[in-house]
Short mmCIF file of C-alpha atoms and ligand atoms in Angstrom, two decimals:
data_model
loop_
_atom_site.label_atom_id
_atom_site.label_comp_id
_atom_site.label_asym_id
_atom_site.label_seq_id
_atom_site.Cartn_x
_atom_site.Cartn_y
_atom_site.Cartn_z
CA UNK I 1 0.00 0.00 0.00
CA UNK I 2 1.23 3.46 -0.94
CA UNK I 3 0.79 6.75 0.93
CA UNK I 4 -0.06 10.18 -0.49
CA UNK I 5 0.15 13.72 0.84
CA UNK I 6 -2.93 15.65 1.98
CA UNK I 7 -1.64 18.65 -0.01
CA UNK I 8 -0.52 16.81 -3.15
CA UNK I 9 -2.14 13.48 -3.92
CA UNK I 10 0.19 12.79 -6.85
CA UNK I 11 2.91 12.06 -4.29
CA UNK I 12 3.16 8.34 -3.66
CA UNK I 13 5.56 6.78 -1.14
CA UNK I 14 5.88 3.45 0.62
CA UNK I 15 4.91 3.10 4.25
CA UNK I 16 8.57 2.87 5.28
CA UNK I 17 9.28 6.13 3.45
CA UNK I 18 6.26 7.83 5.07
CA UNK I 19 7.36 6.79 8.55
CA UNK I 20 10.99 7.72 7.95
CA UNK I 21 10.23 11.23 6.68
CA UNK I 22 7.30 11.98 9.00
CA UNK I 23 5.99 14.95 7.05
CA UNK I 24 5.64 15.24 3.26
CA UNK I 25 8.00 17.73 1.56
CA UNK I 26 5.02 19.90 0.49
CA UNK I 27 4.02 20.35 4.14
CA UNK I 28 1.12 17.88 3.93
CA UNK I 29 0.56 14.80 6.06
CA UNK I 30 0.81 11.25 4.76
CA UNK I 31 -2.41 9.26 4.46
CA UNK I 32 -3.01 5.78 3.04
CA UNK I 33 -4.09 5.70 -0.61
CA UNK I 34 -7.14 3.67 0.37
CA UNK I 35 -8.47 2.10 3.56
CA UNK I 36 -8.20 -1.66 3.87
CA UNK I 37 -11.39 -3.34 5.01
CA UNK I 38 -11.87 -5.69 7.92
CA UNK I 39 -14.90 -8.01 7.84
CA UNK I 40 -17.13 -8.79 10.81
CA UNK I 41 -15.86 -12.38 10.73
CA UNK I 42 -12.34 -11.07 11.06
CA UNK I 43 -13.34 -8.79 13.93
CA UNK I 44 -15.01 -11.77 15.63
CA UNK I 45 -11.83 -13.76 15.25
CA UNK I 46 -9.90 -10.99 17.04
CA UNK I 47 -11.88 -11.84 20.21
CA UNK I 48 -9.84 -14.91 20.89
CA UNK I 49 -6.51 -13.22 20.18
CA UNK I 50 -3.98 -11.50 22.41
CA UNK I 51 -3.42 -7.76 22.08
CA UNK I 52 -0.22 -8.39 20.16
CA UNK I 53 -2.00 -10.65 17.68
CA UNK I 54 -4.67 -8.01 17.19
CA UNK I 55 -2.00 -5.36 16.63
CA UNK I 56 -0.21 -7.60 14.21
CA UNK I 57 -3.43 -8.19 12.27
CA UNK I 58 -4.51 -4.54 12.02
CA UNK I 59 -1.05 -3.04 11.40
CA UNK I 60 -0.39 -5.66 8.75
CA UNK I 61 -3.21 -4.15 6.68
CA UNK I 62 -1.31 -0.85 6.49
CA UNK I 63 2.37 -1.75 6.67
CA UNK I 64 2.28 -3.96 3.60
CA UNK I 65 5.95 -3.33 2.79
CA UNK I 66 7.06 -4.82 6.12
CA UNK I 67 7.65 -8.57 6.19
CA UNK I 68 5.64 -10.67 8.68
CA UNK I 69 8.79 -11.19 10.63
CA UNK I 70 9.66 -7.48 10.79
CA UNK I 71 6.18 -6.51 11.90
CA UNK I 72 6.00 -9.24 14.55
CA UNK I 73 9.30 -8.10 15.94
CA UNK I 74 8.12 -4.47 16.16
CA UNK I 75 4.87 -5.44 17.89
CA UNK I 76 6.46 -7.87 20.32
CA UNK I 77 9.22 -5.47 21.28
CA UNK I 78 6.67 -2.75 22.05
CA UNK I 79 3.82 -4.45 23.90
CA UNK I 80 5.15 -6.57 26.74
CA UNK I 81 3.60 -7.44 30.07
CA UNK I 82 6.71 -6.12 31.72
CA UNK I 83 6.26 -2.63 30.26
CA UNK I 84 2.49 -2.45 30.52
CA UNK I 85 2.04 -4.18 33.89
CA UNK I 86 -0.85 -6.16 32.37
CA UNK I 87 -0.90 -8.77 29.64
CA UNK I 88 -4.10 -7.30 28.19
CA UNK I 89 -2.06 -4.12 27.36
CA UNK I 90 -5.21 -2.00 26.86
CA UNK I 91 -7.87 -3.42 29.22
CA UNK I 92 -11.55 -2.53 28.95
CA UNK I 93 -13.15 -1.59 32.27
CA UNK I 94 -16.91 -2.01 32.59
CA UNK I 95 -18.37 0.90 34.54
CA UNK I 96 -22.00 -0.14 34.16
CA UNK I 97 -24.24 -1.79 31.56
CA UNK I 98 -23.40 0.26 28.53
CA UNK I 99 -20.35 2.32 29.57
CA UNK I 100 -16.81 1.05 29.27
CA UNK I 101 -13.42 2.70 29.81
CA UNK I 102 -10.67 1.69 27.41
CA UNK I 103 -7.64 2.09 29.69
CA UNK I 104 -4.75 3.18 27.50
CA UNK I 105 -2.40 4.22 30.30
CA UNK I 106 -0.83 1.02 31.60
CA UNK I 107 2.42 1.68 29.73
CA UNK I 108 5.73 2.88 31.19
CA UNK I 109 4.83 6.60 31.38
CA UNK I 110 1.20 6.20 32.50
CA UNK I 111 -0.41 8.05 29.56
CA UNK I 112 -1.90 6.80 26.31
CA UNK I 113 1.00 8.14 24.25
CA UNK I 114 2.90 4.96 25.18
CA UNK I 115 0.54 2.97 22.95
CA UNK I 116 2.16 4.62 19.92
CA UNK I 117 5.56 5.71 21.23
CA UNK I 118 6.52 2.25 22.44
CA UNK I 119 6.25 0.91 18.90
CA UNK I 120 7.26 3.96 16.81
CA UNK I 121 11.05 3.58 17.41
CA UNK I 122 10.88 0.01 16.11
CA UNK I 123 8.78 0.99 13.09
CA UNK I 124 11.20 3.83 12.42
CA UNK I 125 14.42 1.85 12.65
CA UNK I 126 12.90 -0.91 10.51
CA UNK I 127 11.83 1.73 7.96
CA UNK I 128 15.36 3.18 7.93
CA UNK I 129 16.80 -0.24 7.15
CA UNK I 130 14.23 -0.92 4.44
CA UNK I 131 15.01 2.35 2.70
CA UNK I 132 18.78 1.81 2.96
CA UNK I 133 19.26 4.79 5.23
CA UNK I 134 22.64 4.45 6.89
CA UNK I 135 22.63 7.55 9.08
CA UNK I 136 21.78 7.61 12.73
CA UNK I 137 18.35 9.16 13.52
CA UNK I 138 18.26 12.04 15.96
CA UNK I 139 14.84 12.62 17.47
CA UNK I 140 14.21 16.15 18.70
CA UNK I 141 11.20 16.73 20.95
CA UNK I 142 9.77 19.85 22.54
CA UNK I 143 7.32 18.72 25.19
CA UNK I 144 4.71 20.15 27.48
CA UNK I 145 4.90 16.99 29.56
CA UNK I 146 3.55 13.64 28.33
CA UNK I 147 5.08 13.30 24.87
CA UNK I 148 8.67 13.92 25.98
CA UNK I 149 8.72 11.19 28.57
CA UNK I 150 6.85 8.72 26.36
CA UNK I 151 9.33 9.37 23.53
CA UNK I 152 12.32 8.95 25.89
CA UNK I 153 11.01 5.63 27.16
CA UNK I 154 10.29 4.47 23.62
CA UNK I 155 13.66 5.44 22.14
CA UNK I 156 15.98 4.69 25.05
CA UNK I 157 18.72 2.27 24.02
CA UNK I 158 17.12 1.68 20.60
CA UNK I 159 20.03 1.01 18.27
CA UNK I 160 20.67 3.60 15.56
CA UNK I 161 18.80 6.37 17.37
CA UNK I 162 19.48 9.26 19.73
CA UNK I 163 16.90 11.44 21.40
CA UNK I 164 16.99 14.95 22.84
CA UNK I 165 14.03 16.33 24.78
CA UNK I 166 13.51 19.99 25.65
CA UNK I 167 10.95 20.93 28.27
CA UNK I 168 10.00 24.41 29.49
CA UNK I 169 11.80 25.32 32.70
CA UNK I 170 8.62 26.12 34.61
CA UNK I 171 5.99 24.51 32.44
CA UNK I 172 5.65 20.87 33.49
CA UNK I 173 4.31 19.19 36.60
CA UNK I 174 6.67 17.99 39.32
CA UNK I 175 6.08 14.36 38.44
CA UNK I 176 6.56 14.97 34.72
CA UNK I 177 9.86 16.73 35.42
CA UNK I 178 11.04 13.95 37.71
CA UNK I 179 10.12 11.39 35.06
CA UNK I 180 12.34 13.15 32.54
CA UNK I 181 15.39 14.23 34.56
CA UNK I 182 15.87 10.71 35.93
CA UNK I 183 15.69 9.13 32.46
CA UNK I 184 18.04 6.20 31.92
CA UNK I 185 19.52 5.04 28.61
CA UNK I 186 22.79 5.68 26.82
CA UNK I 187 21.35 7.55 23.80
CA UNK I 188 19.17 10.09 25.62
CA UNK I 189 19.50 13.71 26.64
CA UNK I 190 17.10 16.01 28.48
CA UNK I 191 17.30 19.75 29.00
CA UNK I 192 15.17 22.48 30.50
CA UNK I 193 14.74 25.52 28.29
CA UNK I 194 14.59 28.92 29.95
CA UNK I 195 11.16 29.90 28.69
CA UNK I 196 7.69 28.46 28.08
CA UNK I 197 6.51 25.62 25.84
CA UNK I 198 6.26 27.88 22.79
CA UNK I 199 9.92 28.91 23.23
CA UNK I 200 10.97 25.27 23.35
CA UNK I 201 8.82 24.37 20.36
CA UNK I 202 10.02 27.35 18.31
CA UNK I 203 13.62 26.43 19.07
CA UNK I 204 13.06 22.90 17.81
CA UNK I 205 11.22 24.15 14.69
CA UNK I 206 14.13 26.49 13.90
CA UNK I 207 16.57 23.61 14.02
CA UNK I 208 14.33 21.49 11.77
CA UNK I 209 14.08 24.19 9.10
CA UNK I 210 17.77 25.21 9.12
CA UNK I 211 19.12 23.70 5.89
CA UNK I 212 22.78 24.51 6.56
CA UNK I 213 22.50 22.79 9.87
CA UNK I 214 20.76 19.81 8.30
CA UNK I 215 23.67 19.47 5.85
CA UNK I 216 26.20 19.72 8.65
CA UNK I 217 24.44 16.90 10.50
CA UNK I 218 24.26 14.79 7.35
CA UNK I 219 27.98 15.17 6.80
CA UNK I 220 28.33 13.77 10.30
CA UNK I 221 26.00 10.86 9.51
CA UNK I 222 22.95 12.12 11.40
CA UNK I 223 19.36 12.54 10.19
CA UNK I 224 16.87 14.60 12.18
CA UNK I 225 13.42 13.20 12.79
CA UNK I 226 10.38 13.94 14.91
CA UNK I 227 8.25 11.81 17.18
CA UNK I 228 5.13 13.95 17.18
CA UNK I 229 1.70 12.81 16.15
CA UNK I 230 1.85 13.93 12.53
CA UNK I 231 3.94 10.81 11.83
CA UNK I 232 1.86 7.99 10.34
CA UNK I 233 3.87 5.60 12.51
CA UNK I 234 2.21 7.14 15.55
CA UNK I 235 -1.31 7.08 14.18
CA UNK I 236 -1.51 3.53 12.83
CA UNK I 237 -0.86 1.84 16.22
CA UNK I 238 -3.77 3.82 17.67
CA UNK I 239 -6.26 2.25 15.26
CA UNK I 240 -5.49 -1.13 16.80
CA UNK I 241 -6.98 -0.50 20.23
CA UNK I 242 -10.41 0.47 18.92
CA UNK I 243 -10.65 -2.91 17.21
CA UNK I 244 -9.32 -4.46 20.38
CA UNK I 245 -12.03 -2.77 22.49
CA UNK I 246 -14.77 -4.02 20.15
CA UNK I 247 -13.31 -7.52 20.26
CA UNK I 248 -13.36 -7.41 24.07
CA UNK I 249 -17.02 -6.34 24.07
CA UNK I 250 -17.85 -9.28 21.81
CA UNK I 251 -15.81 -11.67 23.92
CA UNK I 252 -17.62 -10.58 27.09
CA UNK I 253 -21.06 -10.82 25.39
CA UNK I 254 -21.68 -7.12 25.99
CA UNK I 255 -22.66 -6.58 22.34
CA UNK I 256 -23.81 -8.61 19.33
CA UNK I 257 -21.55 -8.88 16.30
CA UNK I 258 -22.27 -5.91 14.06
CA UNK I 259 -23.81 -3.77 16.83
CA UNK I 260 -22.78 -0.12 16.58
CA UNK I 261 -21.04 1.53 19.53
CA UNK I 262 -20.29 5.14 20.48
CA UNK I 263 -16.69 6.22 21.00
CA UNK I 264 -15.82 9.18 23.25
CA UNK I 265 -12.31 10.66 23.12
CA UNK I 266 -10.73 13.47 25.17
CA UNK I 267 -9.12 15.37 22.32
CA UNK I 268 -6.15 17.69 21.77
CA UNK I 269 -4.34 17.21 18.51
CA UNK I 270 -7.21 15.13 17.05
CA UNK I 271 -4.92 12.11 16.64
CA UNK I 272 -6.65 9.70 18.97
CA UNK I 273 -10.19 10.36 17.72
CA UNK I 274 -8.99 10.28 14.10
CA UNK I 275 -7.66 6.77 14.72
CA UNK I 276 -11.18 5.76 15.84
CA UNK I 277 -12.63 7.28 12.66
CA UNK I 278 -10.12 5.34 10.56
CA UNK I 279 -11.10 2.13 12.36
CA UNK I 280 -14.70 2.87 11.37
CA UNK I 281 -13.70 3.42 7.74
CA UNK I 282 -12.16 -0.05 7.84
CA UNK I 283 -15.37 -1.64 9.08
CA UNK I 284 -15.66 -1.09 12.84
CA UNK I 285 -19.39 -0.46 13.57
CA UNK I 286 -19.68 3.03 15.10
CA UNK I 287 -22.81 5.06 15.79
CA UNK I 288 -21.31 8.37 16.99
CA UNK I 289 -17.85 9.78 17.65
CA UNK I 290 -17.98 12.18 20.57
CA UNK I 291 -15.17 14.70 20.65
CA UNK I 292 -14.52 16.07 24.15
CA UNK I 293 -12.54 19.24 24.90
CA UNK I 294 -11.66 21.30 27.94
CA UNK I 295 -12.06 25.09 27.92
CA UNK I 296 -9.78 25.24 24.88
CA UNK I 297 -12.87 24.32 22.91
CA UNK I 298 -11.82 25.17 19.37
CA UNK I 299 -12.88 21.68 18.19
CA UNK I 300 -16.29 21.86 19.87
CA UNK I 301 -17.04 25.06 17.97
CA UNK I 302 -15.68 23.59 14.75
CA UNK I 303 -17.84 20.49 14.90
CA UNK I 304 -20.93 22.48 15.88
CA UNK I 305 -20.51 25.33 13.35
CA UNK I 306 -18.07 24.27 10.62
CA UNK I 307 -15.84 27.25 11.48
CA UNK I 308 -12.36 26.61 12.82
CA UNK I 309 -11.02 29.66 14.61
CA UNK I 310 -7.94 29.55 16.76
CA UNK I 311 -8.04 33.29 17.48
CA UNK I 312 -9.14 33.04 21.08
CA UNK I 313 -7.73 33.06 24.61
CA UNK I 314 -5.55 30.16 25.60
CA UNK I 315 -6.60 28.53 28.89
CA UNK I 316 -4.27 26.66 31.20
CA UNK I 317 -6.38 23.82 32.60
CA UNK I 318 -6.06 20.77 34.85
CA UNK I 319 -6.10 18.61 31.70
CA UNK I 320 -2.91 20.16 30.24
CA UNK I 321 -2.36 17.58 27.49
CA UNK I 322 -5.49 18.93 25.82
CA UNK I 323 -4.49 22.60 26.04
CA UNK I 324 -4.08 22.94 22.30
CA UNK I 325 -5.50 25.46 19.79
CA UNK I 326 -4.12 23.99 16.57
CA UNK I 327 -5.10 20.36 16.13
CA UNK I 328 -2.64 19.20 13.50
CA UNK I 329 -4.33 15.89 12.68
CA UNK I 330 -7.55 17.62 11.70
CA UNK I 331 -5.93 18.07 8.28
CA UNK I 332 -6.15 14.34 7.65
CA UNK I 333 -9.83 14.32 8.64
CA UNK I 334 -10.61 17.24 6.30
CA UNK I 335 -8.80 15.51 3.45
CA UNK I 336 -11.07 12.54 3.93
CA UNK I 337 -14.27 14.60 4.28
CA UNK I 338 -13.42 16.49 1.09
CA UNK I 339 -13.00 13.20 -0.77
CA UNK I 340 -9.24 13.69 -1.24
CA UNK I 341 -9.44 17.21 -2.73
CA UNK I 342 -5.83 18.24 -2.10
CA UNK I 343 -6.32 21.72 -3.61
CA UNK I 344 -9.05 22.53 -1.09
CA UNK I 345 -6.91 21.30 1.80
CA UNK I 346 -4.02 23.48 0.66
CA UNK I 347 -6.42 26.45 0.55
CA UNK I 348 -7.87 25.78 4.00
CA UNK I 349 -4.44 25.27 5.56
CA UNK I 350 -3.01 28.47 4.09
CA UNK I 351 -6.09 30.34 5.37
CA UNK I 352 -5.37 28.85 8.78
CA UNK I 353 -1.77 30.00 8.78
CA UNK I 354 -2.61 33.46 7.40
CA UNK I 355 -5.73 34.31 9.39
CA UNK I 356 -5.95 31.62 12.06
CA UNK I 357 -9.37 30.54 10.79
CA UNK I 358 -11.29 28.78 8.01
CA UNK I 359 -14.80 27.55 7.26
CA UNK I 360 -15.79 24.29 5.59
CA UNK I 361 -18.59 23.99 3.03
CA UNK I 362 -22.16 23.11 4.05
CA UNK I 363 -22.21 19.63 2.51
CA UNK I 364 -18.94 18.70 4.22
CA UNK I 365 -20.24 20.10 7.51
CA UNK I 366 -23.39 17.99 7.18
CA UNK I 367 -21.31 14.90 6.52
CA UNK I 368 -19.17 15.59 9.59
CA UNK I 369 -22.18 16.24 11.83
CA UNK I 370 -23.86 13.00 10.77
CA UNK I 371 -21.00 11.15 12.49
CA UNK I 372 -19.46 13.54 15.03
CA UNK I 373 -20.80 15.23 18.15
CA UNK I 374 -18.77 17.53 20.36
CA UNK I 375 -18.83 19.12 23.77
CA UNK I 376 -16.58 20.66 26.37
CA UNK I 377 -16.38 21.26 30.09
CA UNK I 378 -14.47 23.54 32.46
CA UNK I 379 -12.19 22.57 35.34
CA UNK I 380 -14.90 22.61 37.98
CA UNK I 381 -17.08 20.22 35.95
CA UNK I 382 -14.02 18.00 35.44
CA UNK I 383 -13.44 17.90 39.21
CA UNK I 384 -17.11 17.24 39.95
CA UNK I 385 -17.14 14.37 37.46
CA UNK I 386 -14.13 12.69 39.11
CA UNK I 387 -15.84 12.95 42.49
CA UNK I 388 -19.23 11.73 41.27
CA UNK I 389 -17.80 8.73 39.43
CA UNK I 390 -15.74 7.78 42.47
CA UNK I 391 -18.77 8.06 44.79
CA UNK I 392 -21.14 6.19 42.49
CA UNK I 393 -18.89 3.51 41.04
CA UNK I 394 -15.75 3.51 43.14
CA UNK I 395 -13.79 4.22 39.96
CA UNK I 396 -11.20 7.00 39.95
CA UNK I 397 -10.33 8.71 36.67
CA UNK I 398 -7.64 11.19 35.71
CA UNK I 399 -8.54 14.72 34.64
CA UNK I 400 -8.42 14.10 30.87
CA UNK I 401 -10.65 11.03 31.06
CA UNK I 402 -13.01 13.01 33.29
CA UNK I 403 -13.44 15.63 30.55
CA UNK I 404 -14.59 12.83 28.26
CA UNK I 405 -16.97 11.41 30.88
CA UNK I 406 -18.45 14.84 31.63
CA UNK I 407 -19.06 15.52 27.95
CA UNK I 408 -20.55 12.04 27.47
CA UNK I 409 -22.94 12.53 30.41
CA UNK I 410 -24.14 15.79 28.88
CA UNK I 411 -24.57 14.05 25.51
CA UNK I 412 -26.74 11.34 27.03
CA UNK I 413 -28.74 14.00 28.89
CA UNK I 414 -29.41 15.84 25.65
CA UNK I 415 -30.02 12.91 23.30
CA UNK I 416 -31.14 10.00 25.46
CA UNK I 417 -28.90 7.84 23.25
CA UNK I 418 -28.36 4.54 25.05
CA UNK I 419 -25.96 3.01 22.52
CA UNK I 420 -23.16 1.09 24.28
CA UNK I 421 -20.24 3.45 24.64
CA UNK I 422 -16.45 3.14 24.90
CA UNK I 423 -14.67 6.08 26.54
CA UNK I 424 -10.95 6.41 25.83
CA UNK I 425 -9.18 6.70 29.20
CA UNK I 426 -5.94 8.47 28.40
CA UNK I 427 -3.95 8.80 31.63
CA UNK I 428 -3.52 7.18 35.00
CA UNK I 429 -5.04 9.22 37.84
CA UNK I 430 -1.67 8.94 39.59
CA UNK I 431 -0.04 11.05 36.91
CA UNK I 432 -2.33 13.96 37.81
CA UNK I 433 -2.53 13.06 41.50
CA UNK I 434 -2.78 16.61 42.81
CA UNK I 435 -5.91 17.58 40.83
CA UNK I 436 -7.50 14.18 41.41
CA UNK I 437 -6.99 14.39 45.19
CA UNK I 438 -8.40 17.91 45.28
CA UNK I 439 -11.43 16.61 43.37
CA UNK I 440 -11.92 13.72 45.78
CA UNK I 441 -11.38 15.82 48.91
CA UNK I 442 -10.32 19.48 48.86
CA UNK I 443 -7.30 21.74 48.69
CA UNK I 444 -6.27 20.89 52.25
CA UNK I 445 -5.72 17.30 51.15
CA UNK I 446 -2.67 18.30 49.11
CA UNK I 447 -1.27 21.38 50.87
CA UNK I 448 2.43 21.10 51.63
CA UNK I 449 2.72 17.43 50.61
CA UNK I 450 5.38 16.05 48.29
CA UNK I 451 4.66 13.93 45.20
CA UNK I 452 5.26 10.61 46.91
CA UNK I 453 2.98 11.39 49.82
CA UNK I 454 0.32 12.38 47.29
CA UNK I 455 0.79 9.11 45.40
CA UNK I 456 0.34 7.10 48.61
CA UNK I 457 -2.73 9.05 49.63
CA UNK I 458 -4.32 8.60 46.24
CA UNK I 459 -3.58 4.88 46.41
CA UNK I 460 -5.35 4.69 49.75
CA UNK I 461 -8.30 6.73 48.63
CA UNK I 462 -8.79 4.93 45.30
CA UNK I 463 -7.68 1.50 46.47
CA UNK I 464 -5.59 1.30 43.30
CA UNK I 465 -1.92 0.34 43.12
CA UNK I 466 0.61 3.05 42.38
CA UNK I 467 2.16 2.32 38.96
CA UNK I 468 5.66 0.97 39.49
CA UNK I 469 7.18 3.44 37.08
CA UNK I 470 5.93 6.40 39.17
CA UNK I 471 6.67 4.93 42.56
CA UNK I 472 10.21 3.96 41.59
CA UNK I 473 11.03 7.60 40.75
CA UNK I 474 11.62 7.95 44.47
CA UNK I 475 14.83 5.94 44.31
CA UNK I 476 16.12 7.29 41.02
CA UNK I 477 18.83 9.88 40.88
CA UNK I 478 18.71 12.98 38.76
CA UNK I 479 20.79 12.39 35.63
CA UNK I 480 20.03 15.64 33.80
CA UNK I 481 20.23 19.02 35.48
CA UNK I 482 20.98 20.82 32.22
CA UNK I 483 19.41 24.18 31.53
CA UNK I 484 19.72 25.82 28.17
CA UNK I 485 18.94 29.29 26.93
CA UNK I 486 16.21 29.37 24.28
CA UNK I 487 18.67 30.85 21.78
CA UNK I 488 21.27 28.18 22.44
CA UNK I 489 19.31 25.04 21.62
CA UNK I 490 21.17 24.39 18.37
CA UNK I 491 24.54 24.61 20.13
CA UNK I 492 23.16 22.26 22.74
CA UNK I 493 22.29 19.68 20.07
CA UNK I 494 25.74 20.05 18.48
CA UNK I 495 27.46 19.52 21.82
CA UNK I 496 25.45 16.36 22.51
CA UNK I 497 26.18 14.96 19.05
CA UNK I 498 29.76 16.25 19.12
CA UNK I 499 29.56 17.95 15.73
CA UNK I 500 30.99 21.36 14.91
C1 PLP K 601 -2.03 13.76 24.28
C2 PLP K 601 -3.14 13.50 25.24
C3 PLP K 601 -4.50 13.70 24.89
C4 PLP K 601 -4.92 14.25 23.53
O1 PLP K 601 -4.75 13.31 22.50
P1 PLP K 601 -4.77 13.77 20.96
O2 PLP K 601 -4.40 12.57 20.18
O3 PLP K 601 -3.73 14.86 20.87
O4 PLP K 601 -6.13 14.27 20.64
C5 PLP K 601 -5.48 13.38 25.83
N1 PLP K 601 -5.15 12.92 27.06
C6 PLP K 601 -3.86 12.72 27.43
C7 PLP K 601 -3.57 12.23 28.80
C8 PLP K 601 -2.81 13.00 26.54
O5 PLP K 601 -1.53 12.81 26.94
#
């Protein structure tokens, strides 16, 4: 199967090429030329398979240039019981008759980004080999918290790769910082940038677009690459778990084969919900996709009105991984809705970069609204939802998952739709322990307490086990205390790679 660009559909590259380059040279994103179909019999047969077998089956439909052996090796290196603390990898938790949480946070960094970033390094290094690339890949990441750590864990000690992560000096939570500065591995580097997330991200972008620097690195046998969610190698692994969830529902006799389900996703960059949409295009029976946002509700407005407008105040919320105003994967969705009209996508995207806004046509809006619903909630509703769910069901969610639950509850209130529903649960409550404890009790519950005390108190309150990877931070020593000026990031990269 070949891949084309959303801004020029005459471009045609292999999957390995798409994963290796990340972004198409014309600025577009790679999408498959067509969507492979999966029959209901095949979905039924997934019920008796392990997660790895399901992943192998679904990914095999897209990565047709990988051999069976290569793909198996990628899947089995990524999804192990050791790394995910459960052999089901992405377990489905039944809240009540009709509502299920797809827990995507059992991986090494306790957020759903592990589902893709544990396998991406293997897909990438395999793609490099297949395309006869002999240089070493250097992954540069600017992170606001979750992506950086997930990328570090994924790439650590992966042969043929190095990774450098920049995080804003004062912009990540205590636990996120601890997770990064104690990172082990002999090919990793972590630095704080004096500035905010935008400064870190701009610094990385400048390095990526500096052609002289790119040539200098190439002369030294390095090739820059990115681990963010525009890479097809991050999106494809996310399609797998929606099939897996459906297979679990069938296995547990919660649904009949062919029965449509709703899927609710707490959304930022639109990657996770797009993966659900792609699963549906392949044959997964879906009634409605419900897109949930926090107060940064640019997607809610877009789905309700057809107008995307990022010119608005940015809110810092207790669900920080969804504090995003430009959802980069929306471009892939639009390309699909417009039936592959690359000229229109180019137009819309240049309007977005020039004016910060665009509007889609009425017929495309109608098509979108026949499948997608959207809603948002503020921090106090998020808190109240965590508390209510804990009181009613004894189930404690993180803040991002709670946004999804709050929006779903409102949806049911408005529509009365009783279709069985899977809610994507994207982080462990322990990762956002402070907000979760405040929700369950009050501000006094956290005042003056350190991270490890908070973890223990949350464990007591929720009767859940603290994820090993968070608890063990206590005994880890700080490896990286590097701070770098925002104008010195390039020099920092050069020093780490020892090029001049
Ligand atoms: C990244 C992230 C999201 C948003 O996912 P997108 O694919 O960007 O829409 C939601 N929740 C958590 C915990 C995340 O880390």
